[in-house]
Amino acid sequence: MSNRIAVVPGSFDPPTLGHLDVIRRAAALYDTVHVLVVHNPDKQAMLPIAQRLSLLEQSIAEDGVVGEIVVASWSMGLLVDYATDVNAGVLVKGIRSQVDVAYETPMAIVNRHLAEIETVFLLPDPAHALVSSSLVRQVAGLGGDVAPYVPGAVARFLDTGSRGI
Ligand code: PNS
């Protein structure tokens, strides 16, 4: 497995500026970054997987992220199975708070036990430290403006969607 190939996994429901920050910084650290949309059974989804893939692709292109980026989804089993398939040795996650540390630590340990894949945690740009997909879902669902928290492509999509167009 290559330590030059990384996977950035998540629900991305929807992608936020915090996600884009982590993707941009992972792309600067690794030769190839797989941005992987994974269904999280613990969360009630807002967007279909195909929509999240499309929004991620548009957001990454519009941001001008430099590097080899693969946007994909995975629903065939363990996250580490995808990582092994693409020869990735590293998972990259953003950590905003102690709550994220508590949530991510057991997953990182299990993923290392399962397949000897390391997890690297990146601290967020403070500008995005309080942004979460769940907050965006709530604000968008109640008709609020989410433009400060999400990439332009996501803001346009949610704005159009919330007006039923
Ligand atoms: O953005 P999220 O919802 O915090 O992402 C969580 C996700 C999807 C990365 C996590 O639920 C996950 O890794 N799911 C894959 C299933 C798996 O491999 N589970 C066992 C090890 S944790």
CSV table of C-alpha atoms and ligand atoms in Angstrom, one decimal:
chain,number,residue,atom,x,y,z
A,1,MET,CA,0.0,0.0,0.0
A,2,SER,CA,1.2,3.4,-0.9
A,3,ASN,CA,1.6,6.3,1.6
A,4,ARG,CA,1.4,8.6,-1.3
A,5,ILE,CA,-2.2,7.7,-2.0
A,6,ALA,CA,-4.9,8.9,0.4
A,7,VAL,CA,-8.7,8.6,0.8
A,8,VAL,CA,-10.8,11.4,2.2
A,9,PRO,CA,-14.0,9.6,3.1
A,10,GLY,CA,-17.3,11.1,4.4
A,11,SER,CA,-21.0,11.5,3.9
A,12,PHE,CA,-20.6,14.9,2.2
A,13,ASP,CA,-24.3,15.5,2.6
A,14,PRO,CA,-23.8,18.2,1.4
A,15,PRO,CA,-20.1,19.1,0.9
A,16,THR,CA,-19.1,22.2,3.0
A,17,LEU,CA,-16.2,24.7,2.9
A,18,GLY,CA,-14.6,22.6,5.7
A,19,HIS,CA,-14.6,19.5,3.5
A,20,LEU,CA,-13.2,21.5,0.6
A,21,ASP,CA,-10.4,22.8,2.9
A,22,VAL,CA,-9.5,19.3,3.9
A,23,ILE,CA,-9.5,18.1,0.3
A,24,ARG,CA,-7.3,21.0,-0.9
A,25,ARG,CA,-4.8,20.3,1.9
A,26,ALA,CA,-4.8,16.6,1.4
A,27,ALA,CA,-4.1,17.2,-2.3
A,28,ALA,CA,-1.0,19.2,-1.3
A,29,LEU,CA,0.2,16.3,0.9
A,30,TYR,CA,-0.5,13.3,-1.3
A,31,ASP,CA,0.1,12.3,-4.9
A,32,THR,CA,-3.4,11.0,-5.4
A,33,VAL,CA,-6.5,11.8,-3.3
A,34,HIS,CA,-9.7,9.7,-3.5
A,35,VAL,CA,-12.7,11.7,-2.3
A,36,LEU,CA,-15.0,9.0,-1.3
A,37,VAL,CA,-18.8,9.4,-0.6
A,38,VAL,CA,-19.8,6.7,1.8
A,39,HIS,CA,-23.3,6.1,3.0
A,40,ASN,CA,-23.5,6.6,6.8
A,41,PRO,CA,-26.3,4.4,8.2
A,42,ASP,CA,-26.4,6.5,11.4
A,43,LYS,CA,-27.5,9.6,9.5
A,44,GLN,CA,-30.7,10.5,7.7
A,45,ALA,CA,-29.5,11.5,4.2
A,46,MET,CA,-30.7,14.7,2.5
A,47,LEU,CA,-29.1,14.2,-0.9
A,48,PRO,CA,-28.8,11.1,-3.1
A,49,ILE,CA,-25.2,9.8,-3.5
A,50,ALA,CA,-25.2,10.8,-7.2
A,51,GLN,CA,-26.0,14.4,-6.3
A,52,ARG,CA,-23.2,14.5,-3.7
A,53,LEU,CA,-20.7,13.2,-6.3
A,54,SER,CA,-21.8,15.8,-8.8
A,55,LEU,CA,-21.6,18.7,-6.2
A,56,LEU,CA,-18.1,17.5,-5.0
A,57,GLU,CA,-16.9,17.3,-8.6
A,58,GLN,CA,-18.2,20.8,-9.4
A,59,SER,CA,-16.9,22.3,-6.1
A,60,ILE,CA,-13.4,20.8,-6.6
A,61,ALA,CA,-13.2,22.0,-10.2
A,62,GLU,CA,-14.5,25.5,-9.3
A,63,ASP,CA,-12.0,25.8,-6.4
A,64,GLY,CA,-9.1,24.9,-8.7
A,65,VAL,CA,-7.8,22.2,-6.3
A,66,VAL,CA,-4.4,21.2,-7.7
A,67,GLY,CA,-3.5,17.5,-7.9
A,68,GLU,CA,-4.8,14.2,-8.9
A,69,ILE,CA,-8.3,13.9,-7.4
A,70,VAL,CA,-10.6,11.0,-7.9
A,71,VAL,CA,-14.3,11.4,-6.8
A,72,ALA,CA,-16.1,8.1,-6.1
A,73,SER,CA,-18.6,6.4,-3.9
A,74,TRP,CA,-18.5,3.2,-2.0
A,75,SER,CA,-21.3,1.0,-0.8
A,76,MET,CA,-19.8,-2.5,-1.2
A,77,GLY,CA,-18.6,-2.9,2.4
A,78,LEU,CA,-15.8,-1.6,4.6
A,79,LEU,CA,-14.1,1.6,3.8
A,80,VAL,CA,-10.7,-0.1,4.1
A,81,ASP,CA,-11.7,-2.5,1.3
A,82,TYR,CA,-12.0,0.5,-1.1
A,83,ALA,CA,-8.7,1.9,0.3
A,84,THR,CA,-7.0,-1.5,-0.3
A,85,ASP,CA,-8.5,-1.7,-3.8
A,86,VAL,CA,-6.9,1.6,-4.8
A,87,ASN,CA,-3.7,0.9,-3.0
A,88,ALA,CA,-4.2,3.8,-0.5
A,89,GLY,CA,-2.3,3.6,2.8
A,90,VAL,CA,-3.8,6.6,4.4
A,91,LEU,CA,-7.3,8.0,5.4
A,92,VAL,CA,-7.5,11.7,5.9
A,93,LYS,CA,-10.2,13.2,8.2
A,94,GLY,CA,-10.8,16.8,9.4
A,95,ILE,CA,-11.0,17.3,13.1
A,96,ARG,CA,-12.9,20.3,14.4
A,97,SER,CA,-13.3,19.6,18.1
A,98,GLN,CA,-13.0,17.1,20.9
A,99,VAL,CA,-16.4,15.7,19.8
A,100,ASP,CA,-14.8,14.8,16.4
A,101,VAL,CA,-11.8,13.3,18.2
A,102,ALA,CA,-14.1,11.1,20.2
A,103,TYR,CA,-16.1,10.1,17.1
A,104,GLU,CA,-13.1,9.5,14.9
A,105,THR,CA,-10.6,7.7,17.2
A,106,PRO,CA,-12.4,4.3,17.4
A,107,MET,CA,-12.9,4.3,13.6
A,108,ALA,CA,-9.2,5.1,13.1
A,109,ILE,CA,-8.1,2.3,15.5
A,110,VAL,CA,-10.5,-0.3,13.9
A,111,ASN,CA,-9.4,0.7,10.4
A,112,ARG,CA,-5.7,0.2,11.3
A,113,HIS,CA,-6.5,-3.2,12.9
A,114,LEU,CA,-8.6,-4.3,9.9
A,115,ALA,CA,-6.1,-3.4,7.2
A,116,GLU,CA,-3.1,-1.5,8.6
A,117,ILE,CA,-4.3,1.7,7.1
A,118,GLU,CA,-3.3,4.8,9.0
A,119,THR,CA,-5.6,7.8,9.7
A,120,VAL,CA,-4.2,11.3,9.5
A,121,PHE,CA,-6.2,14.1,11.1
A,122,LEU,CA,-6.0,17.6,9.8
A,123,LEU,CA,-7.0,20.6,11.9
A,124,PRO,CA,-9.4,22.9,10.2
A,125,ASP,CA,-8.9,26.4,9.1
A,126,PRO,CA,-10.5,28.3,12.0
A,127,ALA,CA,-12.8,30.0,9.5
A,128,HIS,CA,-14.5,26.6,9.0
A,129,ALA,CA,-14.2,25.2,12.5
A,130,LEU,CA,-17.9,25.4,13.3
A,131,VAL,CA,-19.2,24.4,9.9
A,132,SER,CA,-20.9,21.0,9.6
A,133,SER,CA,-23.1,19.3,7.0
A,134,SER,CA,-25.8,18.8,9.7
A,135,LEU,CA,-25.9,22.5,10.4
A,136,VAL,CA,-26.1,23.3,6.7
A,137,ARG,CA,-29.0,20.7,6.3
A,138,GLN,CA,-30.9,22.4,9.1
A,139,VAL,CA,-30.4,26.0,7.9
A,140,ALA,CA,-31.2,25.0,4.3
A,141,GLY,CA,-34.3,23.0,5.4
A,142,LEU,CA,-35.6,26.1,7.2
A,143,GLY,CA,-35.0,28.4,4.2
A,144,GLY,CA,-31.9,30.1,5.5
A,145,ASP,CA,-28.9,31.3,3.5
A,146,VAL,CA,-26.1,28.7,3.6
A,147,ALA,CA,-23.8,30.5,1.2
A,148,PRO,CA,-21.2,31.4,3.9
A,149,TYR,CA,-20.7,27.7,4.7
A,150,VAL,CA,-20.7,25.8,1.4
A,151,PRO,CA,-18.9,26.0,-2.0
A,152,GLY,CA,-20.7,28.0,-4.6
A,153,ALA,CA,-22.0,25.0,-6.5
A,154,VAL,CA,-23.7,23.7,-3.4
A,155,ALA,CA,-25.1,27.1,-2.5
A,156,ARG,CA,-26.6,27.4,-6.0
A,157,PHE,CA,-28.0,23.9,-5.9
A,158,LEU,CA,-29.6,24.3,-2.4
A,159,ASP,CA,-30.9,27.8,-3.2
A,160,THR,CA,-32.6,26.5,-6.4
A,161,GLY,CA,-33.8,23.3,-4.6
A,162,SER,CA,-35.3,25.2,-1.7
A,163,ARG,CA,-37.4,27.3,-4.1
A,164,GLY,CA,-38.7,24.1,-5.7
A,165,ILE,CA,-37.3,25.0,-9.2
B,1,PNS,O1,-19.0,12.3,7.1
B,1,PNS,P1,-19.2,11.2,8.1
B,1,PNS,O2,-20.7,10.8,8.2
B,1,PNS,O3,-18.7,11.6,9.5
B,1,PNS,O4,-18.4,10.0,7.6
B,1,PNS,C1,-18.4,8.8,8.3
B,1,PNS,C2,-17.9,7.6,7.4
B,1,PNS,C3,-18.8,7.4,6.3
B,1,PNS,C4,-16.5,7.9,6.9
B,1,PNS,C5,-17.9,6.3,8.3
B,1,PNS,O5,-19.2,6.1,8.7
B,1,PNS,C6,-17.3,5.1,7.6
B,1,PNS,O6,-16.1,5.0,7.5
B,1,PNS,N1,-18.1,4.2,7.1
B,1,PNS,C7,-17.6,3.1,6.4
B,1,PNS,C8,-18.0,1.7,7.0
B,1,PNS,C9,-16.8,1.1,7.7
B,1,PNS,O7,-15.8,0.8,7.1
B,1,PNS,N2,-17.0,0.8,9.0
B,1,PNS,C10,-16.0,0.1,9.8
B,1,PNS,C11,-14.8,0.9,10.3
B,1,PNS,S1,-15.2,2.5,11.1
